PDB file of C-alpha atoms in Angstrom:
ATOM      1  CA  UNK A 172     119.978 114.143 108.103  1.00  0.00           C
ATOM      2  CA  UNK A 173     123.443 114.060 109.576  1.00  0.00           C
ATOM      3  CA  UNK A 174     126.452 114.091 107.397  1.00  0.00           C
ATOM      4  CA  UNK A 175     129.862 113.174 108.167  1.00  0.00           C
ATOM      5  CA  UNK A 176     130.734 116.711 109.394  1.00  0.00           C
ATOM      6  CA  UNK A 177     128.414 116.460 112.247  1.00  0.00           C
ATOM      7  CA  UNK A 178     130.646 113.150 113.377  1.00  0.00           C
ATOM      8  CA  UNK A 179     133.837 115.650 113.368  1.00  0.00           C
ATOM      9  CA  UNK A 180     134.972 118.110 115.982  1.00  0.00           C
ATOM     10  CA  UNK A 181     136.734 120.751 115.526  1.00  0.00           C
ATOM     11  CA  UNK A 182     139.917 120.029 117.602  1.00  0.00           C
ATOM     12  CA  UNK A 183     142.804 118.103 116.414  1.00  0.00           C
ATOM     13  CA  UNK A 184     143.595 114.418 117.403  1.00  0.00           C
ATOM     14  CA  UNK A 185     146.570 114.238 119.715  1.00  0.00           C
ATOM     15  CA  UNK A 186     147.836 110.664 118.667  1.00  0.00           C
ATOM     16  CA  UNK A 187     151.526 110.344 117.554  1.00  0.00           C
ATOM     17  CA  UNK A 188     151.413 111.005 113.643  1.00  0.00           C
ATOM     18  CA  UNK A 189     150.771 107.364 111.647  1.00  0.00           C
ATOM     19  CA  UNK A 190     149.306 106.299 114.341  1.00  0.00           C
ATOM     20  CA  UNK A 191     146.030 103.310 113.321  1.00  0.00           C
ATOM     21  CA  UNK A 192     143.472 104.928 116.359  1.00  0.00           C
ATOM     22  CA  UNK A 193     143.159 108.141 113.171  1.00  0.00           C
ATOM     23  CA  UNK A 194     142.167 105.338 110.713  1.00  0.00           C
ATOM     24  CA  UNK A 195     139.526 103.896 113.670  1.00  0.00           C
ATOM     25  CA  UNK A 196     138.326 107.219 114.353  1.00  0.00           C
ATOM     26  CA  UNK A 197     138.054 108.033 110.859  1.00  0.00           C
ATOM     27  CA  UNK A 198     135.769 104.854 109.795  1.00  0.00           C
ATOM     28  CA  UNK A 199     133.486 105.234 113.101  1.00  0.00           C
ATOM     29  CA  UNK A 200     132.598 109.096 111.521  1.00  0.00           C
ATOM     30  CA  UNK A 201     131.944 107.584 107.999  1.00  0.00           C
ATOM     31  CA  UNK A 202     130.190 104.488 109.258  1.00  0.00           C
ATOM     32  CA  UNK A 203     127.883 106.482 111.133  1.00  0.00           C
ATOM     33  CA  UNK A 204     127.116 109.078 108.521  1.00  0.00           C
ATOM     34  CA  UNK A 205     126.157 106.209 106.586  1.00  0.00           C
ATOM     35  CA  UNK A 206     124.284 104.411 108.358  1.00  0.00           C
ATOM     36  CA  UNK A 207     122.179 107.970 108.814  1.00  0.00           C
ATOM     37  CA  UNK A 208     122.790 107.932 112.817  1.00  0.00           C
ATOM     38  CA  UNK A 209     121.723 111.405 114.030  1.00  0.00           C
ATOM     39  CA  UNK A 210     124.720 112.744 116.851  1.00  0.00           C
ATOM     40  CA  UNK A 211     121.963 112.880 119.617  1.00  0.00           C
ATOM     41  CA  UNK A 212     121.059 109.426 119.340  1.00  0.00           C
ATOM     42  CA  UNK A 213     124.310 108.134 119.749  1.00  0.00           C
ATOM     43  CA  UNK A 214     126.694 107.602 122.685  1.00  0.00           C
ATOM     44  CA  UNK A 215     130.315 106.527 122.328  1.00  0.00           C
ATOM     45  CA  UNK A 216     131.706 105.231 125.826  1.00  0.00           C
ATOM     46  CA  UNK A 217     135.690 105.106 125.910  1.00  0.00           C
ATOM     47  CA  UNK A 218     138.177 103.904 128.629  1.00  0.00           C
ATOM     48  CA  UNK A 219     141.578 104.636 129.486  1.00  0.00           C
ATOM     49  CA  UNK A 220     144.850 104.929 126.987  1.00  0.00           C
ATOM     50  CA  UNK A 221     145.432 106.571 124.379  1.00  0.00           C
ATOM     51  CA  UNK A 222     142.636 104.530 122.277  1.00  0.00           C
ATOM     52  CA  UNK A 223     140.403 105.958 125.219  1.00  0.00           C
ATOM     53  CA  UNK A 224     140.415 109.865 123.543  1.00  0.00           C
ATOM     54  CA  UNK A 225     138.578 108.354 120.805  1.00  0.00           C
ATOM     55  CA  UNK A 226     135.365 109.825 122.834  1.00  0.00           C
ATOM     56  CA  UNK A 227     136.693 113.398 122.968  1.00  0.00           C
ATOM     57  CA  UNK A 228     137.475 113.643 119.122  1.00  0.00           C
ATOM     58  CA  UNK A 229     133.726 112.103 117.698  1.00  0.00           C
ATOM     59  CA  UNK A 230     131.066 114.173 117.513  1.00  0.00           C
ATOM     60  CA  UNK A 231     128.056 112.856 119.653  1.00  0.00           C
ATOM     61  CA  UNK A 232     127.643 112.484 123.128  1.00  0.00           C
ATOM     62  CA  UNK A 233     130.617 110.955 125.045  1.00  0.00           C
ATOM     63  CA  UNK A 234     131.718 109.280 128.524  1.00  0.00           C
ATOM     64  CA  UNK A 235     135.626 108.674 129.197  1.00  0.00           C
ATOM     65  CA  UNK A 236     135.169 106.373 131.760  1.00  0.00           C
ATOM     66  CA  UNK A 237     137.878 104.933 134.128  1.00  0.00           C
ATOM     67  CA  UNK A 238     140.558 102.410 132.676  1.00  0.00           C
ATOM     68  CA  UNK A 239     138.725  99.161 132.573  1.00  0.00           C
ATOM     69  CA  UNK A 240     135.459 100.159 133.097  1.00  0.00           C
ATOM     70  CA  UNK A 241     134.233 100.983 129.649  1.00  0.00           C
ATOM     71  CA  UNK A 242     131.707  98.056 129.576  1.00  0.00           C
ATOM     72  CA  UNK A 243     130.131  98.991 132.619  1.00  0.00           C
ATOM     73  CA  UNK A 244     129.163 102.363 131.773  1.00  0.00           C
ATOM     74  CA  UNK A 245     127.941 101.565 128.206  1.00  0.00           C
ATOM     75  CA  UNK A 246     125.797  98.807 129.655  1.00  0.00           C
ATOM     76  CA  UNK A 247     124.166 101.485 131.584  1.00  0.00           C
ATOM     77  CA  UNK A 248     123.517 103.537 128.774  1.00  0.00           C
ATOM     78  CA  UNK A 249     122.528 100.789 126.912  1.00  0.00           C
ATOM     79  CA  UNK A 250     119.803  99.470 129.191  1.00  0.00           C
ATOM     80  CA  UNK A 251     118.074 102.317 130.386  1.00  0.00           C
ATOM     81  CA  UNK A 252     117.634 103.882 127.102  1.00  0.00           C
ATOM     82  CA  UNK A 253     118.231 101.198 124.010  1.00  0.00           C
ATOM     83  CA  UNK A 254     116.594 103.277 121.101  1.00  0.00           C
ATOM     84  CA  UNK A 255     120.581 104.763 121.525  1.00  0.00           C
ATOM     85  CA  UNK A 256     122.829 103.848 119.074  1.00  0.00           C
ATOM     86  CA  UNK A 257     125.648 102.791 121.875  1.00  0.00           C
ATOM     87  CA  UNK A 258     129.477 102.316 120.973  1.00  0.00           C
ATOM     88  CA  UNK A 259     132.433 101.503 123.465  1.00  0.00           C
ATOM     89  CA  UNK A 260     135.737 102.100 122.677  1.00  0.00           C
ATOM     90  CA  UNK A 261     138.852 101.202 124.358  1.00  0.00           C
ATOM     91  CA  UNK A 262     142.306  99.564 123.839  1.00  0.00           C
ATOM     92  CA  UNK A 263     144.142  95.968 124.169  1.00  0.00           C
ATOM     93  CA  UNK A 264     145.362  96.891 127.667  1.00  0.00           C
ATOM     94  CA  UNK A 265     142.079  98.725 128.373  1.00  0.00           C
ATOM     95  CA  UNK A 266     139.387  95.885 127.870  1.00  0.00           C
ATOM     96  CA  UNK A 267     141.606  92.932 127.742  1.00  0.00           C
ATOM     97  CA  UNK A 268     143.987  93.303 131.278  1.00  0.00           C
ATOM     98  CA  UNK A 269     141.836  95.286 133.853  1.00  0.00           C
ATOM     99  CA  UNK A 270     138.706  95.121 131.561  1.00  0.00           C
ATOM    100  CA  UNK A 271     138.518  91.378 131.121  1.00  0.00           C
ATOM    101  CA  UNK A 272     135.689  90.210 133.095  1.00  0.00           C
ATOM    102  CA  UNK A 273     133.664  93.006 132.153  1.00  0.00           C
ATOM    103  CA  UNK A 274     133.946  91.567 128.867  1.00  0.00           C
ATOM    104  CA  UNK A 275     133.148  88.190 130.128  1.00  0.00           C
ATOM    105  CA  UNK A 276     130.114  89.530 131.264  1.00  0.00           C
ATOM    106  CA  UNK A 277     128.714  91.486 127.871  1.00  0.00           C
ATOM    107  CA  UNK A 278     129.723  88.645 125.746  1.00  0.00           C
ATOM    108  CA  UNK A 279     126.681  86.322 127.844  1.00  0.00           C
ATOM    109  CA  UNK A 280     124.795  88.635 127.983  1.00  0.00           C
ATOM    110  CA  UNK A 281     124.556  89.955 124.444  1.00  0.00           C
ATOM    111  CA  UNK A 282     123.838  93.445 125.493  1.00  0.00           C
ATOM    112  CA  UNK A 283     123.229  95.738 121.881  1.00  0.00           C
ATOM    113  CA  UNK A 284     126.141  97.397 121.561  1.00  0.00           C
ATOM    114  CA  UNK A 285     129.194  97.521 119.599  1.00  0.00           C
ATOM    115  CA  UNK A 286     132.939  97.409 121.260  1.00  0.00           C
ATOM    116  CA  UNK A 287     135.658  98.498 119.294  1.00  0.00           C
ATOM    117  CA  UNK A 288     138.934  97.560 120.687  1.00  0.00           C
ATOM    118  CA  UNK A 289     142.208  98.830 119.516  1.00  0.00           C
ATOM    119  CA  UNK A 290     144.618  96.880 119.347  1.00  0.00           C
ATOM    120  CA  UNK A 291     148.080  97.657 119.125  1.00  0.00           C
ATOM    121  CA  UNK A 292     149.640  94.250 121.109  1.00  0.00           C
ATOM    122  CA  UNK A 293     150.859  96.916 123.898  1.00  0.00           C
ATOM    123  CA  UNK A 294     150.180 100.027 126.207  1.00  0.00           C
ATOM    124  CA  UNK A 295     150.990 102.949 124.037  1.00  0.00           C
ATOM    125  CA  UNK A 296     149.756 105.853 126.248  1.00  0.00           C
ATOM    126  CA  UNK A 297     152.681 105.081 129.141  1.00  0.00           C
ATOM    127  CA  UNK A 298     155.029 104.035 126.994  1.00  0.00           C
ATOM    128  CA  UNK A 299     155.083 100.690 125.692  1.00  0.00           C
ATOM    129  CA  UNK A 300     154.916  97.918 128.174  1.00  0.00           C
ATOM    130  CA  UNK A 301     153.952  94.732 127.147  1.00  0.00           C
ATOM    131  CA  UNK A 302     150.045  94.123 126.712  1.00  0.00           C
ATOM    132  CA  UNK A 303     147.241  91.093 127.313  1.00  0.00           C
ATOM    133  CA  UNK A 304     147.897  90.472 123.508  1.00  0.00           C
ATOM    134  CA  UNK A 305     151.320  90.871 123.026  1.00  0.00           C
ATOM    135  CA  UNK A 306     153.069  87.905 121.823  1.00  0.00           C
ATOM    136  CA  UNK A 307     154.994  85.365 123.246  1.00  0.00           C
ATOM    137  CA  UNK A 308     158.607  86.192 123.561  1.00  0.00           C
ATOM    138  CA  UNK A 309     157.810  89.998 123.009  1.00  0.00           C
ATOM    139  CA  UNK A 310     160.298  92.265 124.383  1.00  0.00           C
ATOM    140  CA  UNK A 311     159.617  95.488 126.189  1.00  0.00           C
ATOM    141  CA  UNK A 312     160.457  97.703 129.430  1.00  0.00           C
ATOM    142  CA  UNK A 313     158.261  95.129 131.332  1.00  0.00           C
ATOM    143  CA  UNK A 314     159.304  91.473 129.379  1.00  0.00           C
ATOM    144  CA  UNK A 315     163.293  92.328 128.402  1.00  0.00           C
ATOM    145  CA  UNK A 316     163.903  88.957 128.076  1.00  0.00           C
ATOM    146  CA  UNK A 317     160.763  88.093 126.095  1.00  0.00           C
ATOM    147  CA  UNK A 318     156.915  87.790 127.633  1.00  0.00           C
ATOM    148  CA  UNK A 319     156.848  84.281 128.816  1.00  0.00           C
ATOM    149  CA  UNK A 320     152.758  84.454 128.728  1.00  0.00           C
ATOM    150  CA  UNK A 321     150.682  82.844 125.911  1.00  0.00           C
ATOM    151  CA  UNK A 322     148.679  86.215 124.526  1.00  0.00           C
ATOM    152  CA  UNK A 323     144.909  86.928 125.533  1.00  0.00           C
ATOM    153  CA  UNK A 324     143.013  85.496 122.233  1.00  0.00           C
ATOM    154  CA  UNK A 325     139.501  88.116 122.607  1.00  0.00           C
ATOM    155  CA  UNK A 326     137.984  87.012 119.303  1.00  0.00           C
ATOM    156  CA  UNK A 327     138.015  83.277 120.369  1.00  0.00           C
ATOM    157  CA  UNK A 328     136.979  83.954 123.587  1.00  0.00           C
ATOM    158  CA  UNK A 329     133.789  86.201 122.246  1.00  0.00           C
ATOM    159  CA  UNK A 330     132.676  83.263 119.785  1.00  0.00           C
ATOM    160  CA  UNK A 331     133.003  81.261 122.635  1.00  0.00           C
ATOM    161  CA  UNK A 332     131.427  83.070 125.389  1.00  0.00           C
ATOM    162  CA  UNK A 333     128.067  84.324 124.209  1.00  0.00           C
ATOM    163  CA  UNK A 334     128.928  87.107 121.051  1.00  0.00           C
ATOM    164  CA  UNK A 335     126.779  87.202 118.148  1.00  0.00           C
ATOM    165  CA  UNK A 336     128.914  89.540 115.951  1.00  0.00           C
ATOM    166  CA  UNK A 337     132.799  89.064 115.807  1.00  0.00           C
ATOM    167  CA  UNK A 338     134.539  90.889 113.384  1.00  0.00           C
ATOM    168  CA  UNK A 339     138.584  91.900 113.123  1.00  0.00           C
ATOM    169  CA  UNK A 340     139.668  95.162 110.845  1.00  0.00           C
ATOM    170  CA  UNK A 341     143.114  96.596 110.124  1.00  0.00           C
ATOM    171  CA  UNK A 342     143.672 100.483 110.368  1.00  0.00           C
ATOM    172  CA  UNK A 343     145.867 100.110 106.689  1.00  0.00           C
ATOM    173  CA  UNK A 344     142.404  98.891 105.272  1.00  0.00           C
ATOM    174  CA  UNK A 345     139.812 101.456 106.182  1.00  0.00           C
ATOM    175  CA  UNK A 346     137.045 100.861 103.754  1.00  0.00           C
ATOM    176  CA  UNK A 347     137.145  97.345 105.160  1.00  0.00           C
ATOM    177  CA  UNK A 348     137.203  98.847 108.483  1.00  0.00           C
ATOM    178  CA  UNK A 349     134.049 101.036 107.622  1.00  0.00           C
ATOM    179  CA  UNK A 350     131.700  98.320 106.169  1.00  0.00           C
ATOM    180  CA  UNK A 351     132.438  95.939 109.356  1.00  0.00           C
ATOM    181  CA  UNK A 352     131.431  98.820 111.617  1.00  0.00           C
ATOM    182  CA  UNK A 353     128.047  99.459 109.523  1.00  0.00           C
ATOM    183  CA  UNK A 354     127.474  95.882 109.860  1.00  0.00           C
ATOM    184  CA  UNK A 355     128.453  95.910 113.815  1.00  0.00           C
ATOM    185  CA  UNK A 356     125.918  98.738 114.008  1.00  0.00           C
ATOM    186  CA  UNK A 357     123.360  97.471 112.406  1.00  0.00           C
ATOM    187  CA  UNK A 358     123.639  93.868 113.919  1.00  0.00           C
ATOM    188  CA  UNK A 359     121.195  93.360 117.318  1.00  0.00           C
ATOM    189  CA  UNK A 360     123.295  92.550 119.947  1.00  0.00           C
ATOM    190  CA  UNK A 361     126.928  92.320 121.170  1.00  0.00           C
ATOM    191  CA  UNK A 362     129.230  93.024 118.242  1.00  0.00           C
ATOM    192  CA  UNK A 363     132.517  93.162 118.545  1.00  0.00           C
ATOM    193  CA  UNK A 364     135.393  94.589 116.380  1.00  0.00           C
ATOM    194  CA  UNK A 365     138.841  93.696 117.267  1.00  0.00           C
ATOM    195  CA  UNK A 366     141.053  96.724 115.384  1.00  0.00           C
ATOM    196  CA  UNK A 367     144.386  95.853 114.453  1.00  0.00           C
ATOM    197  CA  UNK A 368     145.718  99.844 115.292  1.00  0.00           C
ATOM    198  CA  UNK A 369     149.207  99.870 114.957  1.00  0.00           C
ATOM    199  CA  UNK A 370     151.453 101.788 117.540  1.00  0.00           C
ATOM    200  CA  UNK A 371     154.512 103.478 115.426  1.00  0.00           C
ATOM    201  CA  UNK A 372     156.099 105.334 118.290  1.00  0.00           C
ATOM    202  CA  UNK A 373     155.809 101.947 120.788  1.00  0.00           C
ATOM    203  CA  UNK A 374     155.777  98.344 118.923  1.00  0.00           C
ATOM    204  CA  UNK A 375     158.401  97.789 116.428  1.00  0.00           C
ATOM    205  CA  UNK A 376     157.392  94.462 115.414  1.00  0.00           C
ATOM    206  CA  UNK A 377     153.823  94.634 114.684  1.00  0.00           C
ATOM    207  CA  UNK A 378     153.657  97.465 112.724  1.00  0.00           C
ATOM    208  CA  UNK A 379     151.795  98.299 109.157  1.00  0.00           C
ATOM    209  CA  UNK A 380     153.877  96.074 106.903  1.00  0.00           C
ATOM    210  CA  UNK A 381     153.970  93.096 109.349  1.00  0.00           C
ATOM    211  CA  UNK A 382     150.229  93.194 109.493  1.00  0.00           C
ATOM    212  CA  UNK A 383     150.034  93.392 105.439  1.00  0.00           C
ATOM    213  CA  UNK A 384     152.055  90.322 105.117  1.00  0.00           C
ATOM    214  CA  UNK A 385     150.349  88.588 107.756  1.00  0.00           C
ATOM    215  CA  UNK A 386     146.543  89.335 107.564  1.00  0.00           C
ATOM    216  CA  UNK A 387     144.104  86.499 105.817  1.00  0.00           C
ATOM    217  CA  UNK A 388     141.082  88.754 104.859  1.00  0.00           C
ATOM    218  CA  UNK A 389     137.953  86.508 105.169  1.00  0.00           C
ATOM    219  CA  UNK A 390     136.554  89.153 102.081  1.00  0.00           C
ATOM    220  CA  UNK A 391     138.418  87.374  99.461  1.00  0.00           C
ATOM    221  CA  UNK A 392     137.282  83.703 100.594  1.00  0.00           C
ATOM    222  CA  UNK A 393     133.758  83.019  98.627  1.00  0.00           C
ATOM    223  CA  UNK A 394     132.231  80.503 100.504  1.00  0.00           C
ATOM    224  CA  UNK A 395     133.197  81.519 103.939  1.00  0.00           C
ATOM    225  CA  UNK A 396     130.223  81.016 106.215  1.00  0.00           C
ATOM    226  CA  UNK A 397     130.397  83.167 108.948  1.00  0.00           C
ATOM    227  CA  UNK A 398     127.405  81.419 110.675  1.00  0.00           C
ATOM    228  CA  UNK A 399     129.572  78.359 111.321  1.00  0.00           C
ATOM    229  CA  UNK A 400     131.337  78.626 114.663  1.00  0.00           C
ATOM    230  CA  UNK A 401     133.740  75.708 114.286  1.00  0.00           C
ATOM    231  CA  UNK A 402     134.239  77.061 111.047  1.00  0.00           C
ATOM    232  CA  UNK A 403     135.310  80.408 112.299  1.00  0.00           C
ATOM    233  CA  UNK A 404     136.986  79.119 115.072  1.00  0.00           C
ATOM    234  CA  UNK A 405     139.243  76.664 112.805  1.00  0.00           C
ATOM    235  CA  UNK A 406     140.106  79.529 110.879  1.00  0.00           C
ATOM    236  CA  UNK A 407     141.816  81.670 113.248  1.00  0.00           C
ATOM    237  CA  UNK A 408     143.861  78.683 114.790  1.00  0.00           C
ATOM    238  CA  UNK A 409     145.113  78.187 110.720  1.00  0.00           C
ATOM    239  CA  UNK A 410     146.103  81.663 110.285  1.00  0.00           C
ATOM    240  CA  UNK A 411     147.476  82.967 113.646  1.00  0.00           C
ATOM    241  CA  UNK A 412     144.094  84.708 114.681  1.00  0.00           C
ATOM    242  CA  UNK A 413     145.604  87.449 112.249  1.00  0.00           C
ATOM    243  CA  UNK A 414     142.107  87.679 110.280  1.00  0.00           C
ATOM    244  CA  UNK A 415     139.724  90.130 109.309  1.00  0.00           C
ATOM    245  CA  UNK A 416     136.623  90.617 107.965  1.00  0.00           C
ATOM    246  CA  UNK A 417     133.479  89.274 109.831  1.00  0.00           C
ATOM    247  CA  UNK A 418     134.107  85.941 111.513  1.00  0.00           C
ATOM    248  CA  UNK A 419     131.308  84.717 113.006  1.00  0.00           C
ATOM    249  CA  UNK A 420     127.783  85.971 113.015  1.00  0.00           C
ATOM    250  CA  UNK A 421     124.275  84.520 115.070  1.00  0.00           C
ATOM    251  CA  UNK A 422     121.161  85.507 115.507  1.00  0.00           C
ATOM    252  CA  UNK A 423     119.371  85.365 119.113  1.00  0.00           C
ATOM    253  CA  UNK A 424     117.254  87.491 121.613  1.00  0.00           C
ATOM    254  CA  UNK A 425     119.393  90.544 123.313  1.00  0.00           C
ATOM    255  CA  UNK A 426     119.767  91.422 126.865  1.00  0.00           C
ATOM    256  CA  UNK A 427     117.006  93.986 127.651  1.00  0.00           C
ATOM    257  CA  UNK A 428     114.684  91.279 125.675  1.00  0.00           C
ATOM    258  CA  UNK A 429     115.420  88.014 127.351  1.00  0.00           C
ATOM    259  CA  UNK A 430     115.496  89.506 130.897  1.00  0.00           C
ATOM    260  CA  UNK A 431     112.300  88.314 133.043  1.00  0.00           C
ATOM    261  CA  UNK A 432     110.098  91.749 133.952  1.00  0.00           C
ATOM    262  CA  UNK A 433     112.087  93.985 131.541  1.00  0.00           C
ATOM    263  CA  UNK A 434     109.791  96.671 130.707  1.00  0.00           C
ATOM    264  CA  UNK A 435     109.318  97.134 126.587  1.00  0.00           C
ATOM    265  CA  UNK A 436     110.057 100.538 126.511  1.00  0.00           C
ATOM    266  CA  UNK A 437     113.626 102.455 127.736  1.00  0.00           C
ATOM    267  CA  UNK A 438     114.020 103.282 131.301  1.00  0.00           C
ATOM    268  CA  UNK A 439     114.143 106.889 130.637  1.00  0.00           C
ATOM    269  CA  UNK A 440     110.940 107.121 129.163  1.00  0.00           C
ATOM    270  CA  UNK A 441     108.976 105.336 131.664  1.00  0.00           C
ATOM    271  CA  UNK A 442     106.462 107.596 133.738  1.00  0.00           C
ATOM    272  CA  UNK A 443     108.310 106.781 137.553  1.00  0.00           C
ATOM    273  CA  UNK A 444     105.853 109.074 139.127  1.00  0.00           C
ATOM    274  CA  UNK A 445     104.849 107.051 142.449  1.00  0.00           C
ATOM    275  CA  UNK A 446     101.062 107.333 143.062  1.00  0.00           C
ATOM    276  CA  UNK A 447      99.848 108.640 147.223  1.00  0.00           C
ATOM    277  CA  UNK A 448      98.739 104.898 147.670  1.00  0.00           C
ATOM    278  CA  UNK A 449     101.844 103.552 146.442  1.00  0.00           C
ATOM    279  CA  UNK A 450     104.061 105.859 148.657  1.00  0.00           C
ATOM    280  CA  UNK A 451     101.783 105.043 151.636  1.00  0.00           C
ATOM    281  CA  UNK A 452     102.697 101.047 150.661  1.00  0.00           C
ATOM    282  CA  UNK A 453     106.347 101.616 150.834  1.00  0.00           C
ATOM    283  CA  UNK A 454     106.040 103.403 153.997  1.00  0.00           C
ATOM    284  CA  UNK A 455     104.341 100.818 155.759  1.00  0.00           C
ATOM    285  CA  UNK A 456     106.851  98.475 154.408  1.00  0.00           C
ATOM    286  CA  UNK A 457     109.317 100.287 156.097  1.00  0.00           C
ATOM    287  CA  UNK A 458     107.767 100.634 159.732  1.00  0.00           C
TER     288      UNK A 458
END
């Protein structure tokens, strides 16, 4: 069985020191040692940024895809082979700008596959500009005078749209952070995990301490049902959408299930061998 060395490689991170993608990376390894995932059943898709090296620095196989494109690619994965354990990976800017309808899409669909997305309220890896999330009235090299745009909200948009497992994590909390990805894992169907990832080097304002004074963890609330959607939806307008822990959680067939003519088994492991008669058939369609 796999331990949590096999999850590690052996070259070093190149995020800026303190920065929350270590604490993401670090969970994802223990998570999946936990859950007993062996490395060659498991695929982690990542897009562009710096939350995108995430696939270079786990050990199983990997895909750095192109900057918005994540979803794409781990749909691909996910459909022609779904005994794969598939991940994607990506940042705020990543899935949330270029990415967005991609997400759209997954959240429908409720392809089985966990997204993680960083989330650091701005783009890190050229600098800090500000990001789909970024508050209103944040100031950076592209908003001076303050971004005059409402912020993308993902985790009310994936209750809304079609997810069946939303959670939100902090990188200062990251045995939190490990238990919602085991559960993420584990859940069939589209989970996804908004991580609250600081950027020290880029955002000043929504760093460590302002997330620790502004986080309401859903793990100290006893009778929080996370099977109520109004419910979970109410509680992110009270508190800012600055929650964590799982928020809402359903039950219902995934993609490669629903779909009309699916075959049962993976893609891959279908015998595509065309018969002479069959060949001759396609021909004759053709003339």
């Amino acid at each position: 069985m796999a331990t949590l060395k096999d999850f590690r490689v052996s070259e070093k991170a190149t995020w800026c020191p303190g920065c929350g993608h270590f604490t993401v990376l670090a969970a994802l390894q223990a998570a999946s040692a936990n859950l007993g995932i062996e490395p060659y059943n498991m695929v982690l898709v990542s897009g562009i940024g710096c939350s995108g090296k995430i696939s270079q620095h786990f050990g199983s196989y990997g895909f750095h895809s192109l900057h918005g494109r994540t979803l794409p690619v781990a749909t691909g994965v996910q459909l022609n082979n779904h005994d794969l354990v598939v991940v994607a990976a990506g940042g705020d800017g990543d899935g949330y700008g270029i990415g967005i309808g991609h997400f759209m899409h997954a959240l429908r669909r409720n392809i089985d596959m966990t997204y993680i997305v960083m989330d650091n309220h701005i783009y890190g890896l050229t600098t800090g500009q500000t990001s789909p999330t970024s508050h209103r009235g944040f100031k950076s090299k592209t908003s001076p005078a303050g971004s005059a745009e409402e912020p993308v909200r993902p985790v009310q948009t994936a209750i809304i749209n079609g997810a069946s497992f939303v959670a939100q994590a902090f990188s200062g909390d990251v045995k939190q952070m490990t238990r919602i990805m085991e559960e993420a894992i584990r859940h069939k169907g589209f989970s996804l995990i908004n991580a609250f990832s600081p950027c020290v080097t880029f955002n000043k304002v929504n760093t460590y301490d302002w997330f620790k004074e502004n986080i309401y963890n859903l793990d100290e609330i006893i009778d929080y049902d996370p099977t109520d959607k109004f419910a979970a939806l109410r509680v992110l307008e009270d508190h800012g959408s600055v929650v964590t822990g799982v928020i809402y959680q359903e039950e219902r067939p995934v993609y490669h299930e629903a779909m009309i003519g699916a075959t049962k088994d993976p893609t891959v492991k279908l015998d595509l061998t065309l018969q002479a008669e069959e060949i001759e058939a396609i021909k004759n369609s053709l003339r």
